[in-house]
Short mmCIF file of C-alpha atoms in Angstrom, two decimals:
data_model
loop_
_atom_site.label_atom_id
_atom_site.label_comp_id
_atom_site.label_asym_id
_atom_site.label_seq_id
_atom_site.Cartn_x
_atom_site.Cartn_y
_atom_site.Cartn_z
CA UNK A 1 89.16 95.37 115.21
CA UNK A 2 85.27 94.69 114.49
CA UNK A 3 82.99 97.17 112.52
CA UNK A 4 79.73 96.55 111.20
CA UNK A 5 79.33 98.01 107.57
CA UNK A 6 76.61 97.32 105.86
CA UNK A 7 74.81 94.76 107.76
CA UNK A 8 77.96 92.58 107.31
CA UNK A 9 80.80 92.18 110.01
CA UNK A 10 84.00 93.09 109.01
CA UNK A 11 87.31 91.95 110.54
CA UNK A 12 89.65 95.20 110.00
CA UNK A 13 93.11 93.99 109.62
CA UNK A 14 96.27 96.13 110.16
CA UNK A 15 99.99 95.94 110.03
CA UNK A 16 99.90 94.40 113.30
CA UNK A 17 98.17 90.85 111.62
CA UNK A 18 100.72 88.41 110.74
CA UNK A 19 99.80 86.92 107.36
CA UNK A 20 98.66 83.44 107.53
CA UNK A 21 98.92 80.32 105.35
CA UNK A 22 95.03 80.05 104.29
CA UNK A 23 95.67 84.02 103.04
CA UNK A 24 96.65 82.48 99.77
CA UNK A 25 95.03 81.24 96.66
CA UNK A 26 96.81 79.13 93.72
CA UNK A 27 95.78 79.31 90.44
CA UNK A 28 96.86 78.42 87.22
CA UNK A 29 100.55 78.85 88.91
CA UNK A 30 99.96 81.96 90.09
CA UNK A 31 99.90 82.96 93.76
CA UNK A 32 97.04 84.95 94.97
CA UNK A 33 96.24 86.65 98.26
CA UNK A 34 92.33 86.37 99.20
CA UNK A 35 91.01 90.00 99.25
CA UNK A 36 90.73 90.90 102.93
CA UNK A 37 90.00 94.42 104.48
CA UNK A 38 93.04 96.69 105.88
CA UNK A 39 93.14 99.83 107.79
CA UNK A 40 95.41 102.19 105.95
CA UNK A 41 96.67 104.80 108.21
CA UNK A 42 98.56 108.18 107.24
CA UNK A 43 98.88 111.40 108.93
CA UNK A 44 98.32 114.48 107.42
CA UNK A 45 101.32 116.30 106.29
CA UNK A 46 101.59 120.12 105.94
CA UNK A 47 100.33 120.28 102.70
CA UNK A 48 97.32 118.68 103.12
CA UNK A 49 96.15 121.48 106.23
CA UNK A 50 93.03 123.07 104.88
CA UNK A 51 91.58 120.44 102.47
CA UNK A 52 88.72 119.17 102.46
CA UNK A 53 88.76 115.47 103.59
CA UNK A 54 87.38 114.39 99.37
CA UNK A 55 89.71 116.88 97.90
CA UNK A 56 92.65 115.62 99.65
CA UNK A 57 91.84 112.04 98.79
CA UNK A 58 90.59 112.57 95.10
CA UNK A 59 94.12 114.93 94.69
CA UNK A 60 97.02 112.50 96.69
CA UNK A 61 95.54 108.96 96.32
CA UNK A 62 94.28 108.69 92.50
CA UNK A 63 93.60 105.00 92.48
CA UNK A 64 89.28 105.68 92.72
CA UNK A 65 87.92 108.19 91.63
CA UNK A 66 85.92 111.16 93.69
CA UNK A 67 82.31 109.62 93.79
CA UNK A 68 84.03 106.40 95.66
CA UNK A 69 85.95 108.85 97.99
CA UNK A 70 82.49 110.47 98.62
CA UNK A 71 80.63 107.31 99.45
CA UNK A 72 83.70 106.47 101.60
CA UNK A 73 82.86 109.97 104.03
CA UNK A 74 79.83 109.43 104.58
CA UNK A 75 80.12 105.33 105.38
CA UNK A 76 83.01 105.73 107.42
CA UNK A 77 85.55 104.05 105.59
CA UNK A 78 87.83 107.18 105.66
CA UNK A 79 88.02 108.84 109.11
CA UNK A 80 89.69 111.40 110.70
CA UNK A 81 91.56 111.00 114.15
CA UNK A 82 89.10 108.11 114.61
CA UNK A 83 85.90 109.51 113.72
CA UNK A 84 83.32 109.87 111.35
CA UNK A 85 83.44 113.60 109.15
CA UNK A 86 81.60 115.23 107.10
CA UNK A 87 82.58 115.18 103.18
CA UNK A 88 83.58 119.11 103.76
CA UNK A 89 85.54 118.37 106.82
CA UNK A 90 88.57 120.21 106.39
CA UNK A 91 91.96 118.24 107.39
CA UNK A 92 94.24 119.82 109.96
CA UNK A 93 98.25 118.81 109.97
CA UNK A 94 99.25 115.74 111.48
CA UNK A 95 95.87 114.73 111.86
CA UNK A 96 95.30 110.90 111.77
CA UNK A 97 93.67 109.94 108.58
CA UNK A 98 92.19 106.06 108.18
CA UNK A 99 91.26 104.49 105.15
CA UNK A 100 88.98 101.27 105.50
CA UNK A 101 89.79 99.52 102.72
CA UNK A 102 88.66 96.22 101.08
CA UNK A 103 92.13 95.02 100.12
CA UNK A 104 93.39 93.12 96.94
CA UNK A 105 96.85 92.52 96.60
CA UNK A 106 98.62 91.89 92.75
CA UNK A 107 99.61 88.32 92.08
CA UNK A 108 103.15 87.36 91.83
CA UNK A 109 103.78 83.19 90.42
CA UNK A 110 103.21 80.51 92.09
CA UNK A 111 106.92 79.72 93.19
CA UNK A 112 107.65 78.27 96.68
CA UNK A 113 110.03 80.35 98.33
CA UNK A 114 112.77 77.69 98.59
CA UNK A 115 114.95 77.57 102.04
CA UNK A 116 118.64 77.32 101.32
CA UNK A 117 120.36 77.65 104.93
CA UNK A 118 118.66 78.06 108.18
CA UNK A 119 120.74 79.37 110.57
CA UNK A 120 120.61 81.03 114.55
CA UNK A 121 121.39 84.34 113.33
CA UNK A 122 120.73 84.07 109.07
CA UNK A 123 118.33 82.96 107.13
CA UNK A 124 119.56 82.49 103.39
CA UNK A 125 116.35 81.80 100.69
CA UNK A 126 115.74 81.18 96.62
CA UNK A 127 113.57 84.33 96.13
CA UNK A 128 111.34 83.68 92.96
CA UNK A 129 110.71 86.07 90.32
CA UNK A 130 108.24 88.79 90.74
CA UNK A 131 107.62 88.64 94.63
CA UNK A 132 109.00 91.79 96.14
CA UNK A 133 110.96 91.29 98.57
CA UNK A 134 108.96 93.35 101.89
CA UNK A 135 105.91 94.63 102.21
CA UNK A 136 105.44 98.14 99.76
CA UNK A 137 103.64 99.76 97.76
CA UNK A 138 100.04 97.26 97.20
CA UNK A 139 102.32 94.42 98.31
CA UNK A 140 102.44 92.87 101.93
CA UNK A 141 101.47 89.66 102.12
CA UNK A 142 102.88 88.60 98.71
CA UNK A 143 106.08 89.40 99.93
CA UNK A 144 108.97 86.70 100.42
CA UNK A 145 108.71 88.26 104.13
CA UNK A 146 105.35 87.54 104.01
CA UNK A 147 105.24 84.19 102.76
CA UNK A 148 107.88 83.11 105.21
CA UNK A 149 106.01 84.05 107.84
CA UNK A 150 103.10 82.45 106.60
CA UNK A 151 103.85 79.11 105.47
CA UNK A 152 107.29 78.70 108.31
CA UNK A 153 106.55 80.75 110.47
CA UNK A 154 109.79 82.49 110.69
CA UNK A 155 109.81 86.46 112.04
CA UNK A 156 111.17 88.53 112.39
CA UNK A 157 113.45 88.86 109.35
CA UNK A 158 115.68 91.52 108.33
CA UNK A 159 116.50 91.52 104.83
CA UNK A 160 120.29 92.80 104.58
CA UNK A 161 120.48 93.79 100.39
CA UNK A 162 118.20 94.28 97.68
CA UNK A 163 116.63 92.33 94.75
CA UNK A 164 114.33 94.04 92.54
CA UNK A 165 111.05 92.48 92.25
CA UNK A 166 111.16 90.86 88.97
CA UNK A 167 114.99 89.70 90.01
CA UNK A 168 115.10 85.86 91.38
CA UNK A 169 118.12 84.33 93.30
CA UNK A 170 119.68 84.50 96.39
CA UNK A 171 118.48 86.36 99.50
CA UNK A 172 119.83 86.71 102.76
CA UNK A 173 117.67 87.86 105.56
CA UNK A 174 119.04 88.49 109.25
CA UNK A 175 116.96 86.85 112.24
CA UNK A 176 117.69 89.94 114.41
CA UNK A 177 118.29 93.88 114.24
CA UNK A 178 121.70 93.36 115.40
CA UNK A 179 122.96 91.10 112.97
CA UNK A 180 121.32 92.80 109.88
CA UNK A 181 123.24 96.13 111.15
CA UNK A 182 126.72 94.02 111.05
CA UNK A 183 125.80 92.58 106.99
CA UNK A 184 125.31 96.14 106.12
CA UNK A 185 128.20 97.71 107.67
CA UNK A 186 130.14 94.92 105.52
CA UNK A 187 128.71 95.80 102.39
CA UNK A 188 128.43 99.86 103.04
CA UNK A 189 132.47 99.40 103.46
CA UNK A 190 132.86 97.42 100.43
CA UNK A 191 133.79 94.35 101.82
CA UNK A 192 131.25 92.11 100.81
CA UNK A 193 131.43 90.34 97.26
CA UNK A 194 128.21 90.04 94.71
CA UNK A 195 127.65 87.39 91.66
CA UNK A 196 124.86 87.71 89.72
CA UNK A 197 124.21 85.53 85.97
CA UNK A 198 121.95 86.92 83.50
CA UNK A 199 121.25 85.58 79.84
CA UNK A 200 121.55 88.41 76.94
CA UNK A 201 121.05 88.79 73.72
CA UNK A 202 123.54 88.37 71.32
CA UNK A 203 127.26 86.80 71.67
CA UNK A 204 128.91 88.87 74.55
CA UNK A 205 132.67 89.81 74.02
CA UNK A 206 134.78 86.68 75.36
CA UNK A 207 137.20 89.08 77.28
CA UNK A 208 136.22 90.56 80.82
CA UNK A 209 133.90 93.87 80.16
CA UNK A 210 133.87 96.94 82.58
CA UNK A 211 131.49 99.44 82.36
CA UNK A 212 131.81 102.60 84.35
CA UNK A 213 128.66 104.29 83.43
CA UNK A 214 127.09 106.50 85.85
CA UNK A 215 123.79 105.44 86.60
CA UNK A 216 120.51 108.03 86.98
CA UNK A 217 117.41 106.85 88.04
CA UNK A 218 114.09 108.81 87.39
CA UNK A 219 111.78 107.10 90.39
CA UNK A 220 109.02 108.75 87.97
CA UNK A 221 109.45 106.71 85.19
CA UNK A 222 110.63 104.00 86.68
CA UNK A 223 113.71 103.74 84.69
CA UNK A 224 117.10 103.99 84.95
CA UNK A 225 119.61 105.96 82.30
CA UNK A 226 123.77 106.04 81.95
CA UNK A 227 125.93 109.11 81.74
CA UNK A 228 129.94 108.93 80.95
CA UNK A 229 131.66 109.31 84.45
CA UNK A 230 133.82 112.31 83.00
CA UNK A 231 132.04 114.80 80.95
CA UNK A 232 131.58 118.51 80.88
CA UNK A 233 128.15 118.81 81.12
CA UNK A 234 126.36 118.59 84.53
CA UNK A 235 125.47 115.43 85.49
CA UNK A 236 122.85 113.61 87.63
CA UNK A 237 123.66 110.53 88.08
CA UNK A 238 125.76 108.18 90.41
CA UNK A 239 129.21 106.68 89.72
CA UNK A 240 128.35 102.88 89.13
CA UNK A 241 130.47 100.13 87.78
CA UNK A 242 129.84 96.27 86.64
CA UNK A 243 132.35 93.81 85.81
CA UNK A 244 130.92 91.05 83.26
CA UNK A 245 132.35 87.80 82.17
CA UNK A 246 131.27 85.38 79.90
CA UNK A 247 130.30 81.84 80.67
CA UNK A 248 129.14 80.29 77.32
CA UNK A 249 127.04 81.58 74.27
CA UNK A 250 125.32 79.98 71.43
CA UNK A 251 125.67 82.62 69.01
CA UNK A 252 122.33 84.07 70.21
CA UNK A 253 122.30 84.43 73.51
CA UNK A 254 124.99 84.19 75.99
CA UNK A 255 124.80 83.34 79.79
CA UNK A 256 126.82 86.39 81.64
CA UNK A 257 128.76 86.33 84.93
CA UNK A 258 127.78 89.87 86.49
CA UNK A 259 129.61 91.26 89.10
CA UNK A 260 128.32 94.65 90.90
CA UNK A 261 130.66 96.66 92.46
CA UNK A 262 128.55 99.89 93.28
CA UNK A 263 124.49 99.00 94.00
CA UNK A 264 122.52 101.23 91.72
CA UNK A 265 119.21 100.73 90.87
CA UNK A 266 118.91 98.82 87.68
CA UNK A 267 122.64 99.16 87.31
CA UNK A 268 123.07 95.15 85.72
CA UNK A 269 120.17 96.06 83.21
CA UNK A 270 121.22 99.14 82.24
CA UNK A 271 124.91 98.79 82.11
CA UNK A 272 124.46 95.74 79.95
CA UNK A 273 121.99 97.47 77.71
CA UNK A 274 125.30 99.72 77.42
CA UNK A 275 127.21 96.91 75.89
CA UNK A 276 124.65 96.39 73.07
CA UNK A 277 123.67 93.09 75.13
CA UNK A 278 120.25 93.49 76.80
CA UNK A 279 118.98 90.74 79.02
CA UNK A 280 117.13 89.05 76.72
CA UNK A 281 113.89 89.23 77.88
CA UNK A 282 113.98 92.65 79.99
CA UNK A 283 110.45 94.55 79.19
CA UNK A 284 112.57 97.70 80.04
CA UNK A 285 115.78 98.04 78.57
CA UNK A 286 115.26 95.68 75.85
CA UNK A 287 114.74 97.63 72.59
CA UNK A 288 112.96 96.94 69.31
CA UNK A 289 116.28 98.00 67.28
CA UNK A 290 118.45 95.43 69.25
CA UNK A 291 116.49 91.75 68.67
CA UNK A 292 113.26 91.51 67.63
CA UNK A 293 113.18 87.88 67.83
CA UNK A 294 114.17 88.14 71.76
CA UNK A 295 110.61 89.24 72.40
CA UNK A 296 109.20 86.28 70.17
CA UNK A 297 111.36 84.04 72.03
CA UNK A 298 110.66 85.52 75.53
CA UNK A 299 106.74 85.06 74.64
CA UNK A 300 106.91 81.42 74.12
CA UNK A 301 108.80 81.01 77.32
CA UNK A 302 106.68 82.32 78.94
CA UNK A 303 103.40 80.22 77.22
CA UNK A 304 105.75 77.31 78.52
CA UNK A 305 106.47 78.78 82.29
CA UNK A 306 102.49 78.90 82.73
CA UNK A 307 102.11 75.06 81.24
CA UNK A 308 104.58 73.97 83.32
CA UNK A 309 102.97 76.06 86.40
CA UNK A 310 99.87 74.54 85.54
CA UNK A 311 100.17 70.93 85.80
CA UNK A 312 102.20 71.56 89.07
CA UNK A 313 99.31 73.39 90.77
CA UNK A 314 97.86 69.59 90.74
CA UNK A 315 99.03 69.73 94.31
CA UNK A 316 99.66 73.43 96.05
CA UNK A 317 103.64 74.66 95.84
CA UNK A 318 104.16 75.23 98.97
CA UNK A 319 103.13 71.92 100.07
CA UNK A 320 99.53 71.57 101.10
CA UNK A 321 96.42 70.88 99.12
CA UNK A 322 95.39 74.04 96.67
CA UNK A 323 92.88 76.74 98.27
CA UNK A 324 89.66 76.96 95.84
CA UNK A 325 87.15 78.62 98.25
CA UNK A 326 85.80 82.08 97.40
CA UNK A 327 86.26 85.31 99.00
CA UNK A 328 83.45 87.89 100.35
CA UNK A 329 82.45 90.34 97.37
CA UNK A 330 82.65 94.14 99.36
CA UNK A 331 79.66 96.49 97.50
CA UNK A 332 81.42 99.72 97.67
CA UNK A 333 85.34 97.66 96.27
CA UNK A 334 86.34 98.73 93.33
CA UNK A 335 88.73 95.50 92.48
CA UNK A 336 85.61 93.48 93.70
CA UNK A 337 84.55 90.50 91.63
CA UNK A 338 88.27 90.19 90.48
CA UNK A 339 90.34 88.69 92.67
CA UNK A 340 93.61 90.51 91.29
CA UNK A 341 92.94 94.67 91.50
CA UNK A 342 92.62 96.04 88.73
CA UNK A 343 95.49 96.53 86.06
CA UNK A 344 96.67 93.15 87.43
CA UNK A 345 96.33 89.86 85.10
CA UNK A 346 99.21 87.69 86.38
CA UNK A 347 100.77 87.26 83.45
CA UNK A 348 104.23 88.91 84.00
CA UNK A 349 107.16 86.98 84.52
CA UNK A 350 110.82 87.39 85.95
CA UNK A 351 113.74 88.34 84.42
CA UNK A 352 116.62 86.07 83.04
CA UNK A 353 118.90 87.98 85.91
CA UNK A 354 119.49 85.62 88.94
CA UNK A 355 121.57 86.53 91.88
CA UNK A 356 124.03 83.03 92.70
CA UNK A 357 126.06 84.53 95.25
CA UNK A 358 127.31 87.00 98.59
CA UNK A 359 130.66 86.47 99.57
CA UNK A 360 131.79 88.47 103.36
CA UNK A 361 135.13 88.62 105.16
CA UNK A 362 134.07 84.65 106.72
CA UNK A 363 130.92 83.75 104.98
CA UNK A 364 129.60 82.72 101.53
CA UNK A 365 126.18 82.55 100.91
CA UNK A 366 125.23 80.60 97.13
CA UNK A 367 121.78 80.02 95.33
CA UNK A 368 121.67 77.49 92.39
CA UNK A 369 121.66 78.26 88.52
CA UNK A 370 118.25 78.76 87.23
CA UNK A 371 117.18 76.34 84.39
CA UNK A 372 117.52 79.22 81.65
CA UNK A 373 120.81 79.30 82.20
CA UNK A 374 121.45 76.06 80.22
CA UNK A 375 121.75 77.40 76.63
#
């Protein structure tokens, strides 16, 4: 789709465009996607009826403020059922409501998402830390989906469990809709096995640990909390339980054996924060009280990840030679000079959790140790 904005042509780009390999920019070890302009499309919901087309905006979507959402009327960048409106246009429900954007997606590192077994019906990969997993939220072509599909050109894929975005390890994606529903009816039945590792704090208890902690997640604050399964006041979260076993320890830190039996969200953080063993360099459930010196330690990790990241970028990670051209400044973007949005510096890292293995009724799927698991 073609519009002229600004005496400039603009390429509108929607779900619909596959991401492509020259999308992405390396630098300094950390993967960038070139700024490129999206239609965003929503439909009004119930709520909205009776809004004016700012007020909606400047109320739902707080990202820019109202003089942006203004300028955006009256150019055309947000439009209503396909049209052009006037800044007082009030919004009627289930309207269509597009939002020409000039897009910048937040970097993740500058891992190569690592093929581990490509079959006719699965596709098993080495996720790195910090790329989500599918499109969401200001993520879609810095997905592992994504990047696939951009540098192998393998879609569709299904992905058939979770990893949290920070998490690194094993994924297994499904090459069709049929054989993603038959994974998932395994592991909604309980019949499929998980083994994650994670390195925490501290030297964990030699013995095999249980924890059956209810988990609660607030979505708000992005953080989960643990309740006692039986207690007399009302609770809110959902029954959860971990198996942990240790594989070595220095005395400081020990390399854990985690095995899931429920799928929570944050249920391996938060059930070992409930064993008075964080993971060692979790931003979240890692508190000042427990190791101070964890947080030094996780900082000069880090200043070691992005040297190492560095002199790799001498040729591009995924193969081909590194992308240095620039990308089109937009006037009315508000991310525009950076190439990251705003809030975004590329500086976070993953977590010392790593999933190694699924295990099904005939099938075992593995992922190899990361290096931080060598104590």
């Amino acid at each position: 789709m073609k519009r002229n904005r600004e005496d400039m042509e603009i390429v509108w780009q929607t779900p619909a465009n596959p991401p492509e390999r020259h999308d992405y920019i390396f630098r300094n070890g950390i993967r960038y996607v070139k700024p490129y302009y999206f239609e965003f499309i929503s439909h009004a919901k119930v709520r909205w009826a009776g809004k004016t087309i700012v007020d909606l905006f400047a109320d739902e979507f707080k990202g820019r403020n109202r003089d942006y959402y203004e300028s955006a009327v009256k150019s055309g960048r947000i439009q209503v059922d396909g049209k052009t409106v006037s800044i007082y246009y009030r919004v009627q429900s289930s309207q269509k409501i597009s939002h020409f954007l000039h897009r910048h997606e937040p970097p993740v590192m500058g891992l190569d998402v690592k093929i581990l077994h490509k079959g006719e019906d699965v596709l098993t990969v080495c996720k790195p830390a910090s790329v989500p997993v599918h499109p969401c939220g200001q993520y879609r072509k810095n997905t592992v989906v994504g990047i696939l599909q951009a540098e192998h050109d393998l879609a569709p894929l299904f992905p058939i469990h979770r990893l949290d975005r920070l998490v690194s390890g094993l994924l297994i994606l499904a090459r069709s809709a049929s054989q993603a529903d038959i994974f998932r009816q395994q592991i909604e039945s309980g019949m499929v096995q998980k083994q994650y590792i994670a390195k925490v704090v501290g030297e964990f208890p030699e013995n095999e640990q249980v924890v059956n902690l209810r988990v609660n997640f607030n979505a708000k604050e992005g953080i989960s909390t643990v309740e006692p399964e039986s207690t007399l006041e009302k609770v809110n979260g959902k029954s959860a339980c971990t198996k942990f076993i240790r594989i070595h320890t220095n005395g400081k830190y020990s390399i854990v054996s985690c095995h899931p039996i429920t799928g929570r969200t944050h249920q391996i953080r938060v059930h070992l924060q409930s064993t008075g063993h964080p993971i060692a360099n979790d931003p979240l459930y890692l508190t000042d009280n427990i190791d101070v010196n964890s947080r030094r330690a996780f900082t000069a990790h880090k200043t070691a990840v992005k040297s190492t990241q560095s002199k790799s970028n001498d040729g591009d990670v995924s193969g081909s030679e590194p992308v240095v051209e620039d990308f089109g400044i937009d006037p009315m973007c508000t991310n525009c000079p950076n190439l990251a949005p705003i809030g975004y510096d590329g500086s976070e890292e993953g977590l010392w959790l790593h999933c190694v293995r699924y295990s099904g009724p005939d099938w075992v799927y593995e992922c190899p140790y990361p290096e931080w698991a060598s104590l």
